[in-house]
Short mmCIF file of C-alpha atoms in Angstrom, two decimals:
data_model
loop_
_atom_site.label_atom_id
_atom_site.label_comp_id
_atom_site.label_asym_id
_atom_site.label_seq_id
_atom_site.Cartn_x
_atom_site.Cartn_y
_atom_site.Cartn_z
CA UNK A 1 -31.77 14.89 11.99
CA UNK A 2 -28.35 14.37 10.24
CA UNK A 3 -29.69 11.12 8.67
CA UNK A 4 -32.64 12.87 7.09
CA UNK A 5 -30.31 15.60 5.68
CA UNK A 6 -31.03 18.55 7.88
CA UNK A 7 -27.61 20.08 7.72
CA UNK A 8 -27.62 19.98 3.88
CA UNK A 9 -31.09 21.54 3.89
CA UNK A 10 -29.97 24.39 6.12
CA UNK A 11 -26.90 24.93 3.99
CA UNK A 12 -29.29 25.25 0.95
CA UNK A 13 -31.42 27.66 3.02
CA UNK A 14 -28.35 29.83 3.47
CA UNK A 15 -27.92 29.98 -0.31
CA UNK A 16 -31.58 30.92 -0.66
CA UNK A 17 -31.17 33.72 1.80
CA UNK A 18 -28.21 35.03 -0.16
CA UNK A 19 -30.07 34.85 -3.47
CA UNK A 20 -33.11 36.69 -2.05
CA UNK A 21 -30.92 39.03 0.12
CA UNK A 22 -33.11 38.10 3.05
CA UNK A 23 -31.93 37.70 6.65
CA UNK A 24 -35.17 36.15 7.93
CA UNK A 25 -34.24 32.94 9.74
CA UNK A 26 -30.49 33.49 9.02
CA UNK A 27 -29.44 33.58 12.66
CA UNK A 28 -31.44 30.55 13.62
CA UNK A 29 -30.08 28.58 10.68
CA UNK A 30 -26.47 29.46 11.49
CA UNK A 31 -27.03 28.59 15.13
CA UNK A 32 -28.31 25.14 14.20
CA UNK A 33 -25.32 24.55 11.96
CA UNK A 34 -23.03 25.72 14.66
CA UNK A 35 -24.41 23.11 16.93
CA UNK A 36 -24.09 20.38 14.31
CA UNK A 37 -20.55 21.56 13.32
CA UNK A 38 -21.55 20.51 9.71
CA UNK A 39 -20.94 16.73 9.59
CA UNK A 40 -18.15 15.95 7.12
CA UNK A 41 -20.52 13.98 4.85
CA UNK A 42 -22.58 17.07 4.36
CA UNK A 43 -19.57 19.07 2.97
CA UNK A 44 -18.91 16.51 0.18
CA UNK A 45 -21.11 18.36 -2.24
CA UNK A 46 -20.77 19.18 -5.99
CA UNK A 47 -18.23 21.97 -6.62
CA UNK A 48 -20.96 24.26 -7.80
CA UNK A 49 -22.89 23.66 -4.59
CA UNK A 50 -19.76 24.42 -2.46
CA UNK A 51 -19.03 27.53 -4.47
CA UNK A 52 -22.59 28.86 -3.84
CA UNK A 53 -22.44 28.11 -0.08
CA UNK A 54 -19.14 29.94 0.15
CA UNK A 55 -20.69 32.88 -1.77
CA UNK A 56 -23.55 32.92 0.59
CA UNK A 57 -21.22 32.93 3.69
CA UNK A 58 -19.18 35.70 2.07
CA UNK A 59 -22.33 37.89 1.73
CA UNK A 60 -23.18 37.08 5.39
CA UNK A 61 -19.67 38.20 6.58
CA UNK A 62 -20.03 41.51 4.69
CA UNK A 63 -23.65 42.23 5.64
CA UNK A 64 -24.44 44.38 8.67
CA UNK A 65 -27.41 43.09 10.67
CA UNK A 66 -28.79 42.85 14.08
CA UNK A 67 -26.84 40.51 16.48
CA UNK A 68 -24.05 40.81 13.94
CA UNK A 69 -21.38 39.54 16.31
CA UNK A 70 -23.00 36.14 16.84
CA UNK A 71 -24.10 35.63 13.31
CA UNK A 72 -20.64 36.31 11.82
CA UNK A 73 -19.03 34.06 14.40
CA UNK A 74 -21.32 31.18 13.46
CA UNK A 75 -20.78 31.86 9.72
CA UNK A 76 -17.06 31.63 10.20
CA UNK A 77 -17.38 28.28 12.06
CA UNK A 78 -19.52 26.89 9.16
CA UNK A 79 -17.02 28.28 6.65
CA UNK A 80 -14.17 26.55 8.48
CA UNK A 81 -16.04 23.19 8.34
CA UNK A 82 -16.62 23.66 4.58
CA UNK A 83 -13.09 24.70 3.69
CA UNK A 84 -11.36 22.11 5.90
CA UNK A 85 -12.79 19.24 3.73
CA UNK A 86 -12.77 21.17 0.44
CA UNK A 87 -10.56 20.02 -2.50
CA UNK A 88 -7.50 22.08 -3.60
CA UNK A 89 -9.55 23.22 -6.50
CA UNK A 90 -12.06 24.85 -4.27
CA UNK A 91 -9.33 26.58 -2.27
CA UNK A 92 -7.82 27.90 -5.55
CA UNK A 93 -11.07 29.40 -6.50
CA UNK A 94 -11.65 31.34 -3.26
CA UNK A 95 -12.50 34.95 -4.28
CA UNK A 96 -10.66 37.94 -3.11
CA UNK A 97 -13.83 39.33 -1.49
CA UNK A 98 -14.01 36.32 0.89
CA UNK A 99 -10.49 36.89 2.16
CA UNK A 100 -11.07 40.57 2.47
CA UNK A 101 -14.19 39.98 4.48
CA UNK A 102 -12.52 37.51 6.89
CA UNK A 103 -9.67 40.05 7.53
CA UNK A 104 -12.28 42.88 7.98
CA UNK A 105 -14.05 40.81 10.59
CA UNK A 106 -10.79 40.16 12.43
CA UNK A 107 -10.12 43.84 12.34
CA UNK A 108 -13.52 44.74 13.79
CA UNK A 109 -13.44 42.05 16.39
CA UNK A 110 -15.36 38.91 17.14
CA UNK A 111 -15.55 36.16 19.75
CA UNK A 112 -12.74 33.69 20.44
CA UNK A 113 -14.42 30.88 18.55
CA UNK A 114 -15.00 33.05 15.54
CA UNK A 115 -11.38 34.40 15.60
CA UNK A 116 -10.02 30.78 15.60
CA UNK A 117 -12.43 29.72 12.83
CA UNK A 118 -11.39 32.66 10.62
CA UNK A 119 -7.71 32.04 11.23
CA UNK A 120 -8.11 28.28 10.36
CA UNK A 121 -9.73 29.26 7.03
CA UNK A 122 -6.85 31.62 6.22
CA UNK A 123 -4.34 28.95 7.14
CA UNK A 124 -6.07 26.35 5.02
CA UNK A 125 -5.95 28.82 2.11
CA UNK A 126 -2.24 29.59 2.48
CA UNK A 127 -0.78 26.75 0.46
CA UNK A 128 -1.97 28.54 -2.69
CA UNK A 129 0.47 31.29 -3.75
CA UNK A 130 -2.43 33.15 -5.24
CA UNK A 131 -4.29 33.20 -1.95
CA UNK A 132 -1.10 34.38 -0.08
CA UNK A 133 -0.74 37.34 -2.50
CA UNK A 134 -4.46 38.25 -2.00
CA UNK A 135 -4.15 38.09 1.72
CA UNK A 136 -1.11 40.38 1.79
CA UNK A 137 -2.85 42.82 -0.59
CA UNK A 138 -5.81 42.88 1.85
CA UNK A 139 -3.51 43.89 4.69
CA UNK A 140 -3.52 40.45 6.50
CA UNK A 141 -0.04 40.66 7.85
CA UNK A 142 -0.70 43.98 9.66
CA UNK A 143 -4.03 42.72 11.15
CA UNK A 144 -2.49 39.41 12.36
CA UNK A 145 0.26 41.23 14.08
CA UNK A 146 -2.32 43.59 15.78
CA UNK A 147 -4.31 40.52 16.82
CA UNK A 148 -1.19 38.82 18.29
CA UNK A 149 -0.34 42.09 20.16
CA UNK A 150 -3.59 41.58 22.15
CA UNK A 151 -1.91 38.52 23.80
CA UNK A 152 -4.51 35.92 22.61
CA UNK A 153 -4.83 32.29 23.78
CA UNK A 154 -2.31 29.67 22.74
CA UNK A 155 -4.25 28.20 19.89
CA UNK A 156 -4.74 31.61 18.40
CA UNK A 157 -1.06 32.34 18.61
CA UNK A 158 -0.20 29.05 16.87
CA UNK A 159 -2.75 29.88 13.99
CA UNK A 160 -1.45 33.53 13.65
CA UNK A 161 2.14 32.46 13.49
CA UNK A 162 1.43 29.76 11.08
CA UNK A 163 -0.24 32.16 8.73
CA UNK A 164 2.57 34.85 9.14
CA UNK A 165 5.07 32.16 8.12
CA UNK A 166 3.32 31.59 4.87
CA UNK A 167 2.82 35.22 4.18
CA UNK A 168 6.47 36.04 4.87
CA UNK A 169 7.44 33.59 2.23
CA UNK A 170 6.73 36.33 -0.32
CA UNK A 171 8.50 39.64 -0.58
CA UNK A 172 5.44 41.83 -0.15
CA UNK A 173 4.50 39.86 2.95
CA UNK A 174 7.93 40.47 4.42
CA UNK A 175 7.81 44.07 3.57
CA UNK A 176 4.43 44.47 5.28
CA UNK A 177 5.81 42.55 8.35
CA UNK A 178 8.62 44.89 8.74
CA UNK A 179 6.52 47.90 8.24
CA UNK A 180 4.66 47.15 11.49
CA UNK A 181 6.78 48.39 14.37
CA UNK A 182 5.61 45.52 16.58
CA UNK A 183 6.13 42.59 14.16
CA UNK A 184 9.68 41.47 15.07
CA UNK A 185 9.04 42.20 18.75
CA UNK A 186 5.84 40.16 19.17
CA UNK A 187 7.16 37.10 17.18
CA UNK A 188 10.31 37.22 19.32
CA UNK A 189 8.28 37.38 22.54
CA UNK A 190 6.35 34.25 21.70
CA UNK A 191 9.44 32.10 21.46
CA UNK A 192 9.71 29.68 24.48
CA UNK A 193 6.54 31.09 25.90
CA UNK A 194 3.69 29.39 24.18
CA UNK A 195 4.28 25.90 22.61
CA UNK A 196 6.70 23.97 20.56
CA UNK A 197 4.47 24.68 17.45
CA UNK A 198 4.65 28.34 18.00
CA UNK A 199 8.45 28.14 18.57
CA UNK A 200 8.67 26.41 15.15
CA UNK A 201 6.72 29.04 13.23
CA UNK A 202 8.25 32.02 15.06
CA UNK A 203 11.87 30.89 14.42
CA UNK A 204 11.12 30.19 10.76
CA UNK A 205 9.57 33.69 10.39
CA UNK A 206 12.67 35.31 11.89
CA UNK A 207 14.79 33.09 9.58
CA UNK A 208 12.98 34.41 6.50
CA UNK A 209 13.14 38.01 7.70
CA UNK A 210 16.90 37.82 8.42
CA UNK A 211 17.68 35.95 5.23
CA UNK A 212 16.12 38.59 3.01
CA UNK A 213 17.21 41.60 4.96
CA UNK A 214 20.90 41.34 4.26
CA UNK A 215 22.31 44.77 3.81
CA UNK A 216 19.40 46.30 5.81
CA UNK A 217 21.30 47.04 9.13
CA UNK A 218 18.23 48.65 10.72
CA UNK A 219 16.49 45.25 10.77
CA UNK A 220 19.34 43.63 12.58
CA UNK A 221 19.64 46.44 15.04
CA UNK A 222 15.97 46.07 15.76
CA UNK A 223 16.51 42.47 16.47
CA UNK A 224 19.08 43.32 19.11
CA UNK A 225 16.84 46.07 20.57
CA UNK A 226 13.76 43.90 20.90
CA UNK A 227 15.66 41.00 22.31
CA UNK A 228 15.61 38.64 19.20
CA UNK A 229 19.30 37.88 19.47
CA UNK A 230 19.06 37.09 23.24
CA UNK A 231 16.02 34.77 22.52
CA UNK A 232 17.81 32.93 19.82
CA UNK A 233 20.73 32.37 22.24
CA UNK A 234 18.22 31.06 24.84
CA UNK A 235 16.85 28.60 22.28
CA UNK A 236 20.38 27.09 21.97
CA UNK A 237 20.47 26.60 25.74
CA UNK A 238 16.96 25.41 26.20
CA UNK A 239 15.46 22.02 25.82
CA UNK A 240 14.22 22.82 22.29
CA UNK A 241 14.11 20.40 19.41
CA UNK A 242 17.57 19.90 17.62
CA UNK A 243 16.22 21.25 14.36
CA UNK A 244 15.14 24.51 16.03
CA UNK A 245 18.50 24.79 17.65
CA UNK A 246 20.01 24.34 14.30
CA UNK A 247 17.87 27.05 12.76
CA UNK A 248 18.56 29.47 15.55
CA UNK A 249 22.35 28.76 15.24
CA UNK A 250 22.10 29.32 11.46
CA UNK A 251 20.47 32.75 12.04
CA UNK A 252 23.00 33.83 14.51
CA UNK A 253 25.93 32.48 12.49
CA UNK A 254 24.77 34.06 9.29
CA UNK A 255 24.65 37.61 10.86
CA UNK A 256 27.54 37.21 13.15
CA UNK A 257 29.17 40.46 11.84
CA UNK A 258 26.12 42.46 12.68
CA UNK A 259 25.70 40.96 16.16
CA UNK A 260 29.21 40.12 17.38
CA UNK A 261 29.32 43.16 19.61
CA UNK A 262 26.01 42.51 21.14
CA UNK A 263 26.07 41.77 24.89
CA UNK A 264 23.45 39.13 24.25
CA UNK A 265 26.14 36.81 22.78
CA UNK A 266 28.40 35.34 25.38
CA UNK A 267 31.99 34.32 24.89
CA UNK A 268 31.36 30.64 24.23
CA UNK A 269 28.81 31.42 21.54
CA UNK A 270 31.20 33.95 19.87
CA UNK A 271 33.85 31.33 19.86
CA UNK A 272 31.53 28.78 18.26
CA UNK A 273 30.43 31.18 15.47
CA UNK A 274 33.97 32.28 14.76
CA UNK A 275 35.02 28.69 14.22
CA UNK A 276 32.06 28.01 11.99
CA UNK A 277 32.70 31.17 10.01
#
């Protein structure tokens, strides 16, 4: 079926459904593509073809229909296959509406496969500064924190923290992160509890937040309250990668004055930071 071009034909059918605003056969077509996982050769299309397919998938994500839950999940899996092999130019052209629809679907809820596919698309789009700004404007940071507070599976956490790291690289993203009362707490909680990949992203997020919060004492007090300082100290004592220990040490050292009276920091660590300072 692949050799005779069935996946490409179904992708073309999705575009036809979009152009006619018809949902007849849509669920079945997406189910077939979900089974095939869209072979990589079928995603090497002309830019105009890819753009139209992405437009069609955007329409599907925003259209309410019967069996909505399954259809949108399958649409996101197809979208992930398209985006994962797309050129940087295609990613730069992603429309704000698509990012908004993906975030809206995450907000409303979907199955685990759909969630991970949606997050993978957002992560692939993150290298573009334009896309990061659009995601923040669409409330992505808040929704990602809400998703992480639901204690998802490991892969979901790794994707969420990866996206949050990129979004916290911009001022508006950091502001949105700090505006959520659970942001610092949930990122802190994931350190040393999920995987080395999540440790990496979580510590880098906290590094960005602490670096750009100088003078904002409430942020540093929150880090003491939710256990961030204690967790960073534990990273120094754990079998973590050397570069992560260096990053944790850098955060603690940079804000020694704010945290020196914290019971989390024991005598040996205080001595180390005093010497370094």
